[in-house]
Short mmCIF file of C-alpha atoms in Angstrom, two decimals:
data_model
loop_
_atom_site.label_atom_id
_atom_site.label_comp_id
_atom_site.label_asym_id
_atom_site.label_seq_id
_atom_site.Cartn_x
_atom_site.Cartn_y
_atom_site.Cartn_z
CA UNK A 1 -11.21 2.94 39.29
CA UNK A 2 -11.35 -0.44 38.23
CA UNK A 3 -9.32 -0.03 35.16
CA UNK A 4 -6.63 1.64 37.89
CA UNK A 5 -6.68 -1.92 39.75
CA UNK A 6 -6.77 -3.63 35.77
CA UNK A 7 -3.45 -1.61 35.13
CA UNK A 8 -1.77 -2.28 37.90
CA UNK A 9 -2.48 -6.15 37.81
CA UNK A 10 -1.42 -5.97 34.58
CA UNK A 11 1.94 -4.45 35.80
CA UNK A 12 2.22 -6.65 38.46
CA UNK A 13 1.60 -9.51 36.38
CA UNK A 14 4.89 -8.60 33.94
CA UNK A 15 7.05 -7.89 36.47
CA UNK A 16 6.46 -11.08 38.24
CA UNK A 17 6.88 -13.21 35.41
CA UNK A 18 10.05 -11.68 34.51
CA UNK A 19 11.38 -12.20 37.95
CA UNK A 20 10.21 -16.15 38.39
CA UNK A 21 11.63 -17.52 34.79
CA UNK A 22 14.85 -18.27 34.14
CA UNK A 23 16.64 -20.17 31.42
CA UNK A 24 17.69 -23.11 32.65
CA UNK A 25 21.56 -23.33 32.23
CA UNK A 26 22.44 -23.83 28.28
CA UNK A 27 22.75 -27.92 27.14
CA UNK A 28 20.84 -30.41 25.13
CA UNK A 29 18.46 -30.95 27.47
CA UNK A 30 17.42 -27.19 28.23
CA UNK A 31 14.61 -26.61 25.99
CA UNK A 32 11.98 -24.76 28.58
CA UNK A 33 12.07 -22.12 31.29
CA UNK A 34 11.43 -22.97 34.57
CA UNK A 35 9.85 -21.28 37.48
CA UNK A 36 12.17 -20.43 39.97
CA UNK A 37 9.59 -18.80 42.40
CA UNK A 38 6.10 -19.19 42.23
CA UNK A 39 2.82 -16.86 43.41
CA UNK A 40 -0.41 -17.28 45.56
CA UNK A 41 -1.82 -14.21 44.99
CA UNK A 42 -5.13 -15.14 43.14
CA UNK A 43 -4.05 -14.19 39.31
CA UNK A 44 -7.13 -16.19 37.54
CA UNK A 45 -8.71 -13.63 35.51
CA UNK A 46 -5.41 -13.00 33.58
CA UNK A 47 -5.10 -16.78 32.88
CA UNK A 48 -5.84 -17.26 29.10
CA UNK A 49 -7.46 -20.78 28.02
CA UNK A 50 -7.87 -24.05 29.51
CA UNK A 51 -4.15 -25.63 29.49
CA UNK A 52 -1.53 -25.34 32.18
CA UNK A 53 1.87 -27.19 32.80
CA UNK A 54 2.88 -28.92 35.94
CA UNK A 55 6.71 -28.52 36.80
CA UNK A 56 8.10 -30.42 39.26
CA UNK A 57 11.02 -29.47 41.57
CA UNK A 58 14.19 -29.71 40.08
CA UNK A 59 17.70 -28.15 40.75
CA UNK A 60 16.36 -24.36 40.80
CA UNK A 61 13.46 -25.01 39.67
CA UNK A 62 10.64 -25.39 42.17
CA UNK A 63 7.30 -27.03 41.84
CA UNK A 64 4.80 -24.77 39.90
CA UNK A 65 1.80 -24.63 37.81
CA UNK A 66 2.53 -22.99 35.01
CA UNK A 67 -0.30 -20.94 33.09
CA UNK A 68 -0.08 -18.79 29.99
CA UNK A 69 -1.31 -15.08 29.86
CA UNK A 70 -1.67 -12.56 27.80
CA UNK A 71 1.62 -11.61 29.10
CA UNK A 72 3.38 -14.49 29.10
CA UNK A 73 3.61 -17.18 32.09
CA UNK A 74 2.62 -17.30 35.27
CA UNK A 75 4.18 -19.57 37.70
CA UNK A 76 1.51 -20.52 40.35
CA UNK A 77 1.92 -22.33 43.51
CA UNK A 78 -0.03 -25.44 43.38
CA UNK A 79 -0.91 -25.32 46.64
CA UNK A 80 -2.78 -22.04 46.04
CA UNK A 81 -6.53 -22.36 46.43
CA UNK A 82 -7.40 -20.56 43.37
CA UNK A 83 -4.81 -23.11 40.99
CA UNK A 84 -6.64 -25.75 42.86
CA UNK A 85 -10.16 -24.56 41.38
CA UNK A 86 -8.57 -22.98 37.39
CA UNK A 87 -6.98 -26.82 37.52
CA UNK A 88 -10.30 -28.78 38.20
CA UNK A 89 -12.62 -26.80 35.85
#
């Protein structure tokens, strides 16, 4: 059962990150993607290492915490409780 829930995290995981990044609009200052949505659902255990980005609101960008999974990034909303306690550990 729990490798069900594991799965479908997983799933969940990739689809959201596919939705929230976007290339920022081609130029010579474009070199990242940016979060253009972010999530509170509690995502921690797919979080891989200790580093994370802070992106501030910009354009169509919004203001995120950015982690890295196994998956790719996560955009988190800093106002989340659970980015509150991955950030101060």
């Amino acid at each position: 059962m729990q490798s069900i829930y594991r799965e479908k995290l997983k799933l969940l995981l990739v689809c959201f990150s596919s939705l929230v990044t976007a290339k920022s609009p081609p130029g010579p200052r474009s070199k990242r993607p940016c979060c253009v949505d972010v999530t509170d659902i509690d995502m921690s255990p797919e979080v891989v290492g200790e580093t994370y980005r802070e992106q501030a609101a910009r354009g169509r960008c919004v203001k995120a915490i950015i982690f890295n999974t196994e998956y790719g990034q996560l955009c988190a909303d800093p106002k989340a409780q659970w980015v509150k306690d991955r950030k101060s550990c």
